[in-house]
Structure formats: structure tokens, C-alpha cells
Short mmCIF file of C-alpha atoms and ligand atoms in Angstrom, two decimals:
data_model
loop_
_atom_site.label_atom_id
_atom_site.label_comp_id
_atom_site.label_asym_id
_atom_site.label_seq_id
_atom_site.Cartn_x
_atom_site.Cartn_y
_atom_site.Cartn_z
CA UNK K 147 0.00 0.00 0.00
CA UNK K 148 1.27 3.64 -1.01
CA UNK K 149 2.15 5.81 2.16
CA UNK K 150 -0.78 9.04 2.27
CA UNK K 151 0.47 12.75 2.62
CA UNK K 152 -1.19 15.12 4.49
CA UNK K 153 -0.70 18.82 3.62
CA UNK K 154 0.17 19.99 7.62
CA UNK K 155 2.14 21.73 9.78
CA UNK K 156 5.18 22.33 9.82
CA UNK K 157 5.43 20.08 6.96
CA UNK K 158 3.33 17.66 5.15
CA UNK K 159 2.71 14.39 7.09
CA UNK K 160 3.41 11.19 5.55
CA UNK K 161 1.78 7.72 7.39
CA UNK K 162 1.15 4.24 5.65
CA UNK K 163 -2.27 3.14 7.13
CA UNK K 164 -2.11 0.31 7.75
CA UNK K 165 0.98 1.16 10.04
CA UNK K 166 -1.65 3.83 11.39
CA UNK K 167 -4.12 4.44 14.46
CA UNK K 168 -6.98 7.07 15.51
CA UNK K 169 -6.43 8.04 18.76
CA UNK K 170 -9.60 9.04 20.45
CA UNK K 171 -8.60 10.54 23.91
CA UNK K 172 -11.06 10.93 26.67
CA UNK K 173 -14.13 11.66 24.96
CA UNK K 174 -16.45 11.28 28.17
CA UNK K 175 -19.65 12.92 29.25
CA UNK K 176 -18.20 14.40 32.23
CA UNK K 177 -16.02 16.49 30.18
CA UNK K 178 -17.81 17.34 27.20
CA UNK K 179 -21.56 17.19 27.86
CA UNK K 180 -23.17 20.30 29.75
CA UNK K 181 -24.46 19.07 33.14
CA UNK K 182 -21.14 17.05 33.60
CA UNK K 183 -18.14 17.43 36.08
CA UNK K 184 -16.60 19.51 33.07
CA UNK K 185 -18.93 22.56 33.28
CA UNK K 186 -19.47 21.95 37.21
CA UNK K 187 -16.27 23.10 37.67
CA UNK K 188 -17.21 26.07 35.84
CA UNK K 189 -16.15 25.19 32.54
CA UNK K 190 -17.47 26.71 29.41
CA UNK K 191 -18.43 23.25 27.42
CA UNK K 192 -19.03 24.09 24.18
CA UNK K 193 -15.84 24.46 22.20
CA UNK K 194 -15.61 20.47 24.20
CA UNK K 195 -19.17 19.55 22.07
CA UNK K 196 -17.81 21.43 18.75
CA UNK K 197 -15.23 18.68 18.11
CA UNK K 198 -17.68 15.93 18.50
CA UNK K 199 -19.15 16.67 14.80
CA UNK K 200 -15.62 16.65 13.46
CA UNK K 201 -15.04 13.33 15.11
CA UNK K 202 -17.73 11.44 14.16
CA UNK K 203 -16.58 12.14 10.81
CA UNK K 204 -12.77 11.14 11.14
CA UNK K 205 -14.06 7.95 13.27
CA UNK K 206 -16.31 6.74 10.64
CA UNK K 207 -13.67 7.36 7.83
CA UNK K 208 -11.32 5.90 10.00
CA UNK K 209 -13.48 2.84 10.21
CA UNK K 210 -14.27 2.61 6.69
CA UNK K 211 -10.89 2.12 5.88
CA UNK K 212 -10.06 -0.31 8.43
CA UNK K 213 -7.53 1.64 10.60
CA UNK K 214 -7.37 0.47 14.05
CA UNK K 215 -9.05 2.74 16.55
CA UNK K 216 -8.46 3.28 20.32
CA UNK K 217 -10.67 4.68 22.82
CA UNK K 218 -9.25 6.13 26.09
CA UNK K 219 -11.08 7.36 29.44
CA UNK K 220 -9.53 9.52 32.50
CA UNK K 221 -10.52 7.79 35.48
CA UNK K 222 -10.52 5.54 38.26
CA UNK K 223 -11.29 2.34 40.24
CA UNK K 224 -14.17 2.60 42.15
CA UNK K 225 -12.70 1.76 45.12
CA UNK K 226 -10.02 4.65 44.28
CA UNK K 227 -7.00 2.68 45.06
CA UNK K 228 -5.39 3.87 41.69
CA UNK K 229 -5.89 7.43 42.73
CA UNK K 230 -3.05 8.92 43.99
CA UNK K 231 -3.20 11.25 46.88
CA UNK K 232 -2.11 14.20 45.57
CA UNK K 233 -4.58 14.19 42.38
CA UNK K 234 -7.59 13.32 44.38
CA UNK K 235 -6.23 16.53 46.91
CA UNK K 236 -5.80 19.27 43.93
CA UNK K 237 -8.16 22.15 43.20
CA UNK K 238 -9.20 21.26 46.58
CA UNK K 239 -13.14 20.90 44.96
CA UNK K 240 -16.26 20.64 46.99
CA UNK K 241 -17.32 17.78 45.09
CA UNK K 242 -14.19 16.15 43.56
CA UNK K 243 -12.96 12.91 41.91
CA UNK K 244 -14.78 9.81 43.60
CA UNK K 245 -17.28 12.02 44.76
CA UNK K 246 -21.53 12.21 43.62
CA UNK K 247 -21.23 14.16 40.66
CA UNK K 248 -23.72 15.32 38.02
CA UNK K 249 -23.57 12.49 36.24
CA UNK K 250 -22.65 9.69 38.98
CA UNK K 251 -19.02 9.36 41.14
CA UNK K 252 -17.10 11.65 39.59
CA UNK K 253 -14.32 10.20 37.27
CA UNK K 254 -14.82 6.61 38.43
CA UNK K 255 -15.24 3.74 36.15
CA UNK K 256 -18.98 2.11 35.22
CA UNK K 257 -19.93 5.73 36.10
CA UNK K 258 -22.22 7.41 33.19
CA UNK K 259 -20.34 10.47 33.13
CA UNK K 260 -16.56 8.46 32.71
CA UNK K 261 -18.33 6.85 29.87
CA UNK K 262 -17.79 7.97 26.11
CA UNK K 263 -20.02 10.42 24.43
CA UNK K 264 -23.40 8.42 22.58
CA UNK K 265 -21.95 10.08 19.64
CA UNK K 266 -18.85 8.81 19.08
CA UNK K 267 -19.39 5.29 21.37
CA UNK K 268 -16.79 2.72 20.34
CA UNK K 269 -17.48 -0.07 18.48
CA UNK K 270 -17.24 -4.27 20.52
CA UNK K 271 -13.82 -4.33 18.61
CA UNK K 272 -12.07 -1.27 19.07
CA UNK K 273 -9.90 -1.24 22.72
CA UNK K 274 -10.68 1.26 25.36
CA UNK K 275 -8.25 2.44 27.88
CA UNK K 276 -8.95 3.59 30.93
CA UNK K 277 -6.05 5.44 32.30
CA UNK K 278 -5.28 6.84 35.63
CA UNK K 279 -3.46 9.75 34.76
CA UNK K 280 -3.75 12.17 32.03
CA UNK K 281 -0.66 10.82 29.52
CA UNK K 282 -2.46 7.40 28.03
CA UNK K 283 0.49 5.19 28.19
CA UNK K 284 1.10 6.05 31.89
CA UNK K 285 -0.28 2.61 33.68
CA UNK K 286 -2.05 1.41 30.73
CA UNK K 287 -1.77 -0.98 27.98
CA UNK K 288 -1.86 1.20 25.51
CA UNK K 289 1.97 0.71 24.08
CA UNK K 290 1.22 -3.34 23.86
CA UNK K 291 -1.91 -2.70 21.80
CA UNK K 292 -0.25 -0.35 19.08
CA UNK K 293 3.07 -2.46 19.01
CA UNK K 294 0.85 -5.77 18.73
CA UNK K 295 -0.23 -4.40 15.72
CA UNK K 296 2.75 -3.04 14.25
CA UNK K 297 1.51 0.75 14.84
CA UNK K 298 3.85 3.22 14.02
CA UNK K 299 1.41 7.05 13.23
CA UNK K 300 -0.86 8.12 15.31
CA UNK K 301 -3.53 10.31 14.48
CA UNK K 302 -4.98 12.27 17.69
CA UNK K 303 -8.36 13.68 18.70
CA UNK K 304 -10.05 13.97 21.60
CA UNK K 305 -9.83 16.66 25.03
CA UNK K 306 -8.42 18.25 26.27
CA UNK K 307 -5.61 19.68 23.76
CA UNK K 308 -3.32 21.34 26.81
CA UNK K 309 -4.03 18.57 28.85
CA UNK K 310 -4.89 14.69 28.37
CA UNK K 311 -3.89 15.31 24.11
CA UNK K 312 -0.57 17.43 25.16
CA UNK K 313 0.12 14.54 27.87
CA UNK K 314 0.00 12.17 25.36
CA UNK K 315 1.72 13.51 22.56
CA UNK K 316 4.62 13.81 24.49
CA UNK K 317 4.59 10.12 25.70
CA UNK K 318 3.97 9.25 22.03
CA UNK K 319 6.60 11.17 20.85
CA UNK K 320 9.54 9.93 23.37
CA UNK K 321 8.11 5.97 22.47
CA UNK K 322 8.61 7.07 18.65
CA UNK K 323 5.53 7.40 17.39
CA UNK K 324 4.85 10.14 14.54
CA UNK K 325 1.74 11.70 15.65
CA UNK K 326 -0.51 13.71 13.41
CA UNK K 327 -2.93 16.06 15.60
CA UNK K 328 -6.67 17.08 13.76
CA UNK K 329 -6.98 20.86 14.92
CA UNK K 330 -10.75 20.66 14.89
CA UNK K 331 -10.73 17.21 16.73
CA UNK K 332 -9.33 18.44 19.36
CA UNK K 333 -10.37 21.21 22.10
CA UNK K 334 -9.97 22.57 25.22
CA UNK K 335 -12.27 24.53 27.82
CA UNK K 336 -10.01 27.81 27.24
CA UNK K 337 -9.14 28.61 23.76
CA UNK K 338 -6.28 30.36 24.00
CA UNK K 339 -4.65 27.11 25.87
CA UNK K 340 -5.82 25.05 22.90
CA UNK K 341 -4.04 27.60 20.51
CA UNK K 342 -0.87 27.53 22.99
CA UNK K 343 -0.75 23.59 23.01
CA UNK K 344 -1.36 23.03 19.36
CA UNK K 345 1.46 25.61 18.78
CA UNK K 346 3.82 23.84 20.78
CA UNK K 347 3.48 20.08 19.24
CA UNK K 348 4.48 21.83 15.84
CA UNK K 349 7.32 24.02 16.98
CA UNK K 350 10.93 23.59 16.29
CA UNK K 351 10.01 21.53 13.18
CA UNK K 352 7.24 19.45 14.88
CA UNK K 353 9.10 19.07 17.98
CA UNK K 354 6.20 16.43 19.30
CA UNK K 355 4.18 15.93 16.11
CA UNK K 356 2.06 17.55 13.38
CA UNK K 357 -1.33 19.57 12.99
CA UNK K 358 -3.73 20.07 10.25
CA UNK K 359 -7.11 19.97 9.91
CA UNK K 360 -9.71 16.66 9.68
CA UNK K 361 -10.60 17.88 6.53
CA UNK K 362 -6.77 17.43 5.24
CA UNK K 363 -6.26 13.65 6.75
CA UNK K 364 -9.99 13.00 5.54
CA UNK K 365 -8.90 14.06 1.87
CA UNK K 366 -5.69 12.32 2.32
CA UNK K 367 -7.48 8.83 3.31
CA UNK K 368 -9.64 9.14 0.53
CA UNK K 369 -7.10 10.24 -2.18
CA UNK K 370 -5.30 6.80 -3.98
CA UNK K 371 -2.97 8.75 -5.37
CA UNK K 372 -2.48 10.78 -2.12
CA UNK K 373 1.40 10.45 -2.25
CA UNK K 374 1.76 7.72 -4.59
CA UNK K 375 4.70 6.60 -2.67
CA UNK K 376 5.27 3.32 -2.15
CA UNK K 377 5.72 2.57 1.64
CA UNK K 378 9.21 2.05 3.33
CA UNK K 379 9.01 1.50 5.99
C1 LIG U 253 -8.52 16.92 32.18
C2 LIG U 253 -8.38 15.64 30.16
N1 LIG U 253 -8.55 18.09 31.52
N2 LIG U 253 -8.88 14.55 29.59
N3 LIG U 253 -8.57 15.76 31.51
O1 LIG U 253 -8.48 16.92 33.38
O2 LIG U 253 -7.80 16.47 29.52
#
């Protein structure tokens, strides 16, 4: 199969797909939905719910062609024993992680807000990891399931960018994956953070990965004669 290029920044992005994954990173009610933890804390959720849309589209695409897709979710054990200390302590919140939330224990597994928006709900076959922390290879399985299938490019959505996405870029990046970030697939609660974190992975020559927009990678996984290189690698 010939390798795809996708116009991005700071230079075009080139991934054979079947050497590929979509990354779908923490796409739960309690973050994105209004009426969740998310907008309890006083969160604005909206520019959370605009990259749903945008999703949906790269996930089904993504499907279509047969690239592997992983699910992740932030939270924790319900009897909190994988909750460190110190992360259950910050903000020092009235109602915080383990606690009745909005939408059940806040953060805790089997909960209905730690669960993944109806929208973009993951299919029997495609893994979910939960994850303690906000990087998705820290305590997971994540690095077994992409190197048991050979995965090499990572394409990244989900929220939020500064955060959970940033996190795992960076984890990504060190374990040598080339990871192509969808600008509109990802968001955050402030926008000016988003803009800041997106900035960042592309510095310094794409000092932790690529951006462009789902609309490039969507053309790109479309296009047969999208590079018309024949792959590698
Ligand atoms: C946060 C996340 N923001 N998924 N989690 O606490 O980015």
C-alpha cells in the first residue's frame, strides 16, 4: 500500500495506514456534555461539544478504511486505590474525583459520566483504555496494543488539547511514534490554551508531532494517489 500525505504543519505528514491508528482521547460525558463534572467546575463546554461533529466524521472514515481505533477514558477504580493522593487533593473541589457528581461518582469507572459520548461510542472491537493519569500510556496498555499491531502514526483527537492530548503527545513522541494532531478534533475549555498547546506540538520543526485539519487527513485517506509513494518502511 502507497504511504498518504497530508498537507500539515510544519510540513506535510506522511503515514502508511495500515501502520496507522486514531487516537480518540477521553471523549467522556463528564467532560464534554453540559451538566457534567466539566462545566461543574465552571467550565465553558461548548468548544468540548464542537469537536464531536468533526469526530464522528474522522471515526467513521477511520473505520471505513479499516484503521485500528483506540478509545481512552480519564478515570478511576471505584474503590479509588489507583488514585493517587495528591490528584484526588488538587483544586481542593467541593465535590471532587470519587465524589456524587452530576452524572454519577465523579471520574470513576462504570460511572455514566466516565463513559464515552453516545456520539462517538466505540465499536465491541475497538480497545478502550482507561487510564489513571492524564498521559495514556502512563499505567495502561496502551503501548502493547499499538506495538501488537505493528503501529507506528498516530492520528490524535479527543480533550483536552493542553491537557490529556498534550500529555500524550509527548509520551507518544519519546516511544517514537509520529503523531498527526486534527486541529478541529481536538479542544480545550479555554481557547487560547488550545491555541498555545497546538502551537507547541508543531514548533521547532514538529518538535512532538504535526497539525492540520480533519478535513486534510480526511482528503488524504480518501485520495489513492495521495502520495503515490510506495511505503518504506
Ligand atoms: C482533564 C483531560 N482536563 N482529559 N482531563 O483533566 O484532559
Amino acid at each position: 500500500m502507497s504511504t498518504k500525505l497530508v498537507p500539515a504543519e510544519p510540513y506535510d505528514y506522511t503515514f502508511d495506514p495500515e501502520r496507522a491508528a486514531l487516537l480518540v482521547i477521553d471523549m467522556q460525558r463528564d467532560f464534554v456534555y453540559p451538566g457534567g463534572f466539566g462545566e461543574a467546575l465552571g467550565n465553558d463546554t461548548r468548544s468540548l461539544l464542537a469537536a464531536v461533529a468533526p469526530t464522528q466524521v474522522v471515526l467513521a472514515a477511520a473505520r471505513e478504511t479499516g484503521l485500528l481505533v483506540v478509545h481512552t477514558r480519564e478515570g478511576h477504580r471505584p474503590d479509588l486505590a489507583d488514585l493517587a493522593p495528591s490528584k484526588r487533593a488538587r483544586g481542593r473541589l467541593a465535590a471532587g474525583i470519587g465524589d456524587p457528581g452530576p452524572m454519577g461518582r465523579i471520574l470513576v469507572r462504570g460511572e455514566h459520566g466516565h463513559g464515552i459520548v453516545d456520539e462517538l461510542a466505540p465499536l465491541p472491537s475497538e480497545p478502550v483504555v482507561d487510564k489513571p493519569g492524564k498521559g495514556s500510556f502512563y499505567a495502561t496498555d496502551l503501548d502493547a496494543i499499538l506495538q501488537a499491531k505493528d503501529i507506528r502514526y498516530l492520528i490524535v483527537t479527543g480533550v483536552t488539547t493542553e491537557v490529556c492530548v498534550t500529555s500524550t503527545v509527548r509520551e507518544a513522541n519519546d516511544r517514537g511514534y509520529e503523531c498527526l494532531v486534527l486541529s478541529d478534533c481536538v479542544a480545550s475549555y479555554f481557547p487560547e490554551f488550545h491555541q498555545t498547546a497546538i502551537e507547541m506540538i508543531k514548533a521547532q520543526g514538529g518538535i512532538f508531532g504535526w497539525v492540520a485539519p480533519s478535513e486534510q487527513f480526511l482528503a488524504a485517506l480518501s485520495d489513492d494517489t495521495s502520495a503515490g509513494v510506495p511505503s518504506t518502511t
